[in-house]
């Protein structure tokens, strides 16, 4: 399918520039419009262009906004490492949504790190959103619970230790970003060279790469090692992140980062929940199964 025309915009949020893609030529979204407005938050190590394939399958009656997360690709790196803590990111992205949404109710869509932000953003700023859509991004509460009880999940999360290591920045550069390339899979770099080039361009910017790693370095809790002892696991505190708006979860079962049982506890935290799983999809469901995902999003948003 031909990709939908998206326009580049920049907006200043709390003293830093955020780049975003939108289907509207004007930077301000129409405040009087009754068209659904979807805001897409991408994950690590991607950028806003990750959503183009999915957006191409959405009805043209949807308005879309897809930012580069703060510090990623064309969005300006933040001033300090503390600015990448989850509470600070929530405040900044809520301000971004208020600016681009202009008092319209927004459907929030998140994948991976974008989803890790979207869960608490919808919980603590629910007045900004009408609905929440999550794609292969663990709810903070069920993720922490599973880290405490599941060796399989702890094993799947060990890659994070490579990303928070003191030499992570240098190691990624010296290896030509082999860890990031392996995460995304070789097929991406041959099948969508234009998008892959935007990724590598961002990674090669030292300040951008450091910003991307700062998300992991500011995770609320440390990731335990696979065979952590009982005391270390007991120290993990399960947050109480409750979602009161209608929520759709789209999940690729073959996810290398999350065990599928991470979905089991969601009804304890999400009041109105719909889950659709795809048997063949991996963590990158938004790109691998763009048409399937768009179909479910269209039915959910209507």
Coordinates of C-alpha atoms in Angstrom, one line a residue:
X1 CA 0.0 0.0 0.0
X2 CA 1.2 3.5 -0.8
X3 CA 2.3 5.3 2.3
X4 CA 0.1 8.2 3.4
X5 CA 1.6 11.7 3.0
X6 CA 3.0 12.8 6.4
X7 CA 4.4 16.3 7.1
X8 CA 7.3 17.2 9.4
X9 CA 6.7 19.6 12.2
X10 CA 8.7 20.8 15.2
X11 CA 7.3 22.2 18.4
X12 CA 8.9 23.5 21.6
X13 CA 7.9 21.6 24.8
X14 CA 9.3 22.7 28.1
X15 CA 12.3 24.4 26.4
X16 CA 13.2 21.5 24.0
X17 CA 12.2 20.9 20.4
X18 CA 10.2 17.8 19.6
X19 CA 9.9 16.6 16.0
X20 CA 6.7 14.9 14.9
X21 CA 5.0 13.6 11.8
X22 CA 1.4 14.5 11.0
X23 CA -1.1 14.1 8.2
X24 CA -1.9 17.8 8.4
X25 CA 0.2 20.4 6.6
X26 CA -0.5 22.9 9.4
X27 CA 1.4 22.4 12.6
X28 CA -1.7 23.0 14.8
X29 CA -4.4 20.3 14.8
X30 CA -7.9 21.6 14.0
X31 CA -9.5 22.2 17.4
X32 CA -13.1 22.1 16.0
X33 CA -12.6 18.8 14.2
X34 CA -14.6 15.7 15.2
X35 CA -12.1 13.4 13.4
X36 CA -10.4 10.9 15.7
X37 CA -6.9 12.1 16.6
X38 CA -4.3 9.3 17.2
X39 CA -1.0 10.0 18.8
X40 CA 1.6 7.3 18.3
X41 CA 4.6 6.8 20.6
X42 CA 7.3 4.6 19.1
X43 CA 9.8 2.4 21.0
X44 CA 13.5 1.7 21.3
X45 CA 15.5 1.9 19.0
X46 CA 13.1 3.2 16.5
X47 CA 11.7 6.7 15.6
X48 CA 8.4 8.2 14.4
X49 CA 8.8 6.7 10.9
X50 CA 8.2 3.3 12.4
X51 CA 4.4 4.0 12.2
X52 CA 4.2 4.9 8.5
X53 CA 3.3 1.4 7.3
X54 CA 0.5 1.1 9.9
X55 CA -0.8 4.6 9.3
X56 CA -1.1 3.8 5.5
X57 CA -3.7 1.2 6.4
X58 CA -5.8 3.5 8.6
X59 CA -8.9 5.4 7.3
X60 CA -8.1 8.9 6.1
X61 CA -10.7 10.3 8.4
X62 CA -8.2 9.8 11.2
X63 CA -5.8 12.6 12.1
X64 CA -2.4 11.2 13.2
X65 CA 0.5 12.6 15.1
X66 CA 3.7 10.6 15.6
X67 CA 6.6 12.2 17.5
X68 CA 10.2 11.2 17.8
X69 CA 10.4 10.6 21.6
X70 CA 12.4 13.3 23.4
X71 CA 16.0 12.9 22.5
X72 CA 15.4 10.5 19.6
X73 CA 16.3 11.2 15.9
X74 CA 15.2 14.7 15.2
X75 CA 13.8 15.5 18.7
X76 CA 16.3 17.6 20.7
X77 CA 18.2 15.7 23.5
X78 CA 17.1 16.8 27.0
X79 CA 19.3 18.8 29.4
X80 CA 20.1 16.2 32.0
X81 CA 19.9 12.4 32.5
X82 CA 17.3 13.0 35.2
X83 CA 15.0 14.5 32.5
X84 CA 14.7 10.9 31.1
X85 CA 13.1 9.6 34.3
X86 CA 9.6 8.3 33.7
X87 CA 7.8 11.0 35.8
X88 CA 9.7 13.7 33.9
X89 CA 8.9 12.1 30.5
X90 CA 5.2 11.8 31.5
X91 CA 5.0 15.5 32.2
X92 CA 6.8 16.5 29.0
X93 CA 4.7 14.2 26.8
X94 CA 1.5 15.2 28.4
X95 CA 2.4 18.8 27.6
X96 CA 3.2 17.8 24.0
X97 CA -0.3 16.1 23.7
X98 CA -2.0 19.2 25.1
X99 CA -0.2 21.4 22.5
X100 CA -0.8 19.2 19.4
X101 CA -4.3 18.0 20.5
X102 CA -5.6 21.5 21.3
X103 CA -8.2 20.2 23.8
X104 CA -9.4 17.4 21.5
X105 CA -9.7 13.9 23.1
X106 CA -6.8 11.8 21.9
X107 CA -6.4 8.1 21.2
X108 CA -3.0 7.2 22.6
X109 CA -1.0 4.5 20.8
X110 CA 2.2 3.1 22.2
X111 CA 4.7 0.4 21.3
X112 CA 7.7 -0.9 23.4
X113 CA 9.2 2.2 25.3
X114 CA 6.4 4.3 23.8
X115 CA 4.0 1.9 25.4
X116 CA 5.9 1.8 28.7
X117 CA 5.3 5.6 28.7
X118 CA 1.7 5.3 27.4
X119 CA 0.5 3.0 30.2
X120 CA 1.2 5.5 33.1
X121 CA 0.5 8.5 30.9
X122 CA -3.1 7.2 30.4
X123 CA -3.3 6.4 34.1
X124 CA -2.2 9.7 35.5
X125 CA -3.4 12.0 32.6
X126 CA -6.6 10.2 31.7
X127 CA -8.4 13.5 31.1
X128 CA -6.3 13.9 27.9
X129 CA -7.3 10.6 26.3
X130 CA -10.5 8.9 25.1
X131 CA -8.9 5.5 24.5
X132 CA -5.5 3.7 24.8
X133 CA -3.9 1.2 22.4
X134 CA -0.9 -0.8 23.4
X135 CA 1.2 -2.9 21.1
X136 CA 3.8 -5.3 22.7
X137 CA 4.6 -3.1 25.6
X138 CA 4.4 -4.5 29.1
X139 CA 2.2 -2.9 31.7
X140 CA 4.5 -1.7 34.5
X141 CA 2.6 -3.6 37.2
X142 CA 2.4 -7.0 35.4
X143 CA 6.0 -6.6 34.1
X144 CA 7.3 -6.1 37.7
X145 CA 5.2 -9.0 39.0
X146 CA 6.5 -11.3 36.3
X147 CA 10.1 -10.3 37.0
X148 CA 9.6 -11.4 40.6
X149 CA 8.1 -14.8 39.7
X150 CA 9.3 -15.8 36.3
X151 CA 12.8 -16.9 35.5
X152 CA 11.8 -16.9 31.8
X153 CA 10.9 -13.2 31.9
X154 CA 14.1 -12.3 33.8
X155 CA 16.1 -14.1 31.1
X156 CA 14.3 -12.2 28.3
X157 CA 15.1 -8.9 30.0
X158 CA 18.9 -9.5 30.3
X159 CA 19.6 -7.5 27.2
X160 CA 18.8 -4.4 29.3
X161 CA 22.1 -4.9 31.3
X162 CA 24.0 -4.3 28.0
X163 CA 22.2 -1.1 27.4
X164 CA 22.8 0.4 30.9
X165 CA 26.5 -0.7 31.1
X166 CA 28.9 2.2 31.5
X167 CA 30.5 1.4 28.1
X168 CA 27.2 0.8 26.3
X169 CA 27.5 3.9 24.1
X170 CA 31.1 3.1 23.0
X171 CA 30.3 -0.6 22.5
X172 CA 27.3 0.1 20.2
X173 CA 29.4 2.5 18.1
X174 CA 32.4 0.1 17.8
X175 CA 30.2 -2.8 16.9
X176 CA 28.3 -0.8 14.2
X177 CA 25.2 -1.1 16.4
X178 CA 25.1 -4.9 16.2
X179 CA 22.9 -5.2 19.2
X180 CA 20.3 -2.8 17.8
X181 CA 20.4 -4.4 14.4
X182 CA 19.9 -7.8 15.9
X183 CA 17.0 -6.5 17.9
X184 CA 15.2 -5.3 14.8
X185 CA 16.2 -8.2 12.5
X186 CA 18.2 -8.3 9.3
X187 CA 15.1 -8.2 7.1
X188 CA 14.3 -4.6 8.1
X189 CA 17.6 -3.3 6.7
X190 CA 17.0 -5.0 3.3
X191 CA 13.2 -4.6 3.0
X192 CA 12.8 -0.9 4.1
X193 CA 16.1 0.8 3.4
X194 CA 14.7 4.3 3.6
X195 CA 13.4 3.7 7.1
X196 CA 16.5 1.8 8.2
X197 CA 18.7 4.7 7.0
X198 CA 16.8 7.1 9.3
X199 CA 17.5 4.7 12.2
X200 CA 21.2 4.5 11.5
X201 CA 21.4 8.2 11.0
X202 CA 20.0 8.8 14.4
X203 CA 22.2 6.2 16.1
X204 CA 25.3 7.7 14.7
X205 CA 24.6 11.0 16.4
X206 CA 26.4 10.6 19.7
X207 CA 24.0 12.9 21.7
X208 CA 21.0 11.0 20.3
X209 CA 22.4 7.6 21.1
X210 CA 23.2 8.7 24.7
X211 CA 19.6 10.1 25.0
X212 CA 18.2 6.7 23.8
X213 CA 20.2 4.8 26.4
X214 CA 19.2 7.3 29.1
X215 CA 15.6 5.8 29.0
X216 CA 17.0 2.5 30.2
X217 CA 19.4 4.1 32.7
X218 CA 16.4 5.8 34.3
X219 CA 14.1 2.8 34.6
X220 CA 12.1 3.0 37.9
X221 CA 13.6 -0.3 39.1
X222 CA 16.7 -2.3 38.3
X223 CA 16.3 -5.4 36.2
X224 CA 17.3 -8.5 38.3
X225 CA 19.7 -11.0 36.9
X226 CA 18.2 -14.3 35.7
X227 CA 19.0 -16.2 38.8
X228 CA 18.5 -13.4 41.3
X229 CA 18.2 -14.4 44.9
X230 CA 15.0 -14.2 46.9
X231 CA 16.0 -11.0 48.7
X232 CA 16.7 -9.2 45.4
X233 CA 13.3 -10.3 44.0
X234 CA 11.5 -9.3 47.2
X235 CA 12.9 -5.8 46.9
X236 CA 11.0 -5.2 43.6
X237 CA 7.9 -3.1 44.3
X238 CA 4.9 -3.7 42.0
X239 CA 3.4 -0.3 41.1
X240 CA -0.3 0.2 41.1
X241 CA -1.0 1.6 37.6
X242 CA -4.7 1.6 36.9
X243 CA -6.3 2.4 33.6
X244 CA -9.9 3.7 33.5
X245 CA -10.3 4.4 29.8
X246 CA -11.1 1.7 27.2
X247 CA -7.9 -0.1 26.3
X248 CA -6.9 -2.3 23.3
X249 CA -3.9 -4.5 23.5
X250 CA -2.4 -6.0 20.3
X251 CA 0.2 -8.6 21.0
X252 CA 2.7 -10.6 18.9
X253 CA 3.1 -13.9 20.6
X254 CA 6.7 -14.5 19.4
X255 CA 8.2 -11.6 21.4
X256 CA 11.8 -12.0 22.4
X257 CA 11.5 -9.3 25.1
X258 CA 8.3 -10.4 26.9
X259 CA 6.8 -13.7 27.9
X260 CA 3.2 -13.8 26.8
X261 CA 2.0 -14.6 30.3
X262 CA 2.7 -10.9 31.0
X263 CA -0.9 -10.3 29.7
X264 CA -2.5 -12.5 32.3
X265 CA -2.7 -9.9 35.1
X266 CA -4.0 -7.1 33.0
X267 CA -7.6 -7.4 34.0
X268 CA -6.5 -6.5 37.6
X269 CA -5.3 -3.1 36.4
X270 CA -7.4 -2.2 33.3
X271 CA -11.1 -1.7 33.7
X272 CA -12.2 -2.0 30.1
X273 CA -9.8 -4.3 28.3
X274 CA -9.7 -5.9 24.8
X275 CA -6.8 -8.1 23.8
X276 CA -6.0 -9.6 20.4
X277 CA -3.0 -11.8 19.9
X278 CA -1.2 -12.7 16.7
X279 CA 0.3 -16.1 16.5
X280 CA 3.1 -15.3 14.1
X281 CA 4.0 -11.7 15.0
X282 CA 7.1 -10.8 17.1
X283 CA 7.8 -7.8 19.2
X284 CA 7.7 -5.6 16.0
X285 CA 4.0 -6.3 15.4
X286 CA 3.3 -2.7 14.3
X287 CA 5.5 -3.2 11.2
X288 CA 5.2 -6.9 10.6
X289 CA 1.4 -7.0 10.8
X290 CA 0.5 -3.4 10.0
X291 CA -2.7 -4.2 8.1
X292 CA -3.9 -6.6 10.8
X293 CA -3.2 -4.0 13.5
X294 CA -4.8 -1.2 11.6
X295 CA -8.0 -3.2 11.2
X296 CA -8.3 -3.8 14.9
X297 CA -7.5 -0.1 15.6
X298 CA -10.1 1.1 13.2
X299 CA -12.8 -1.1 14.8
X300 CA -11.7 0.0 18.3
X301 CA -11.6 3.7 17.6
X302 CA -14.9 4.0 15.8

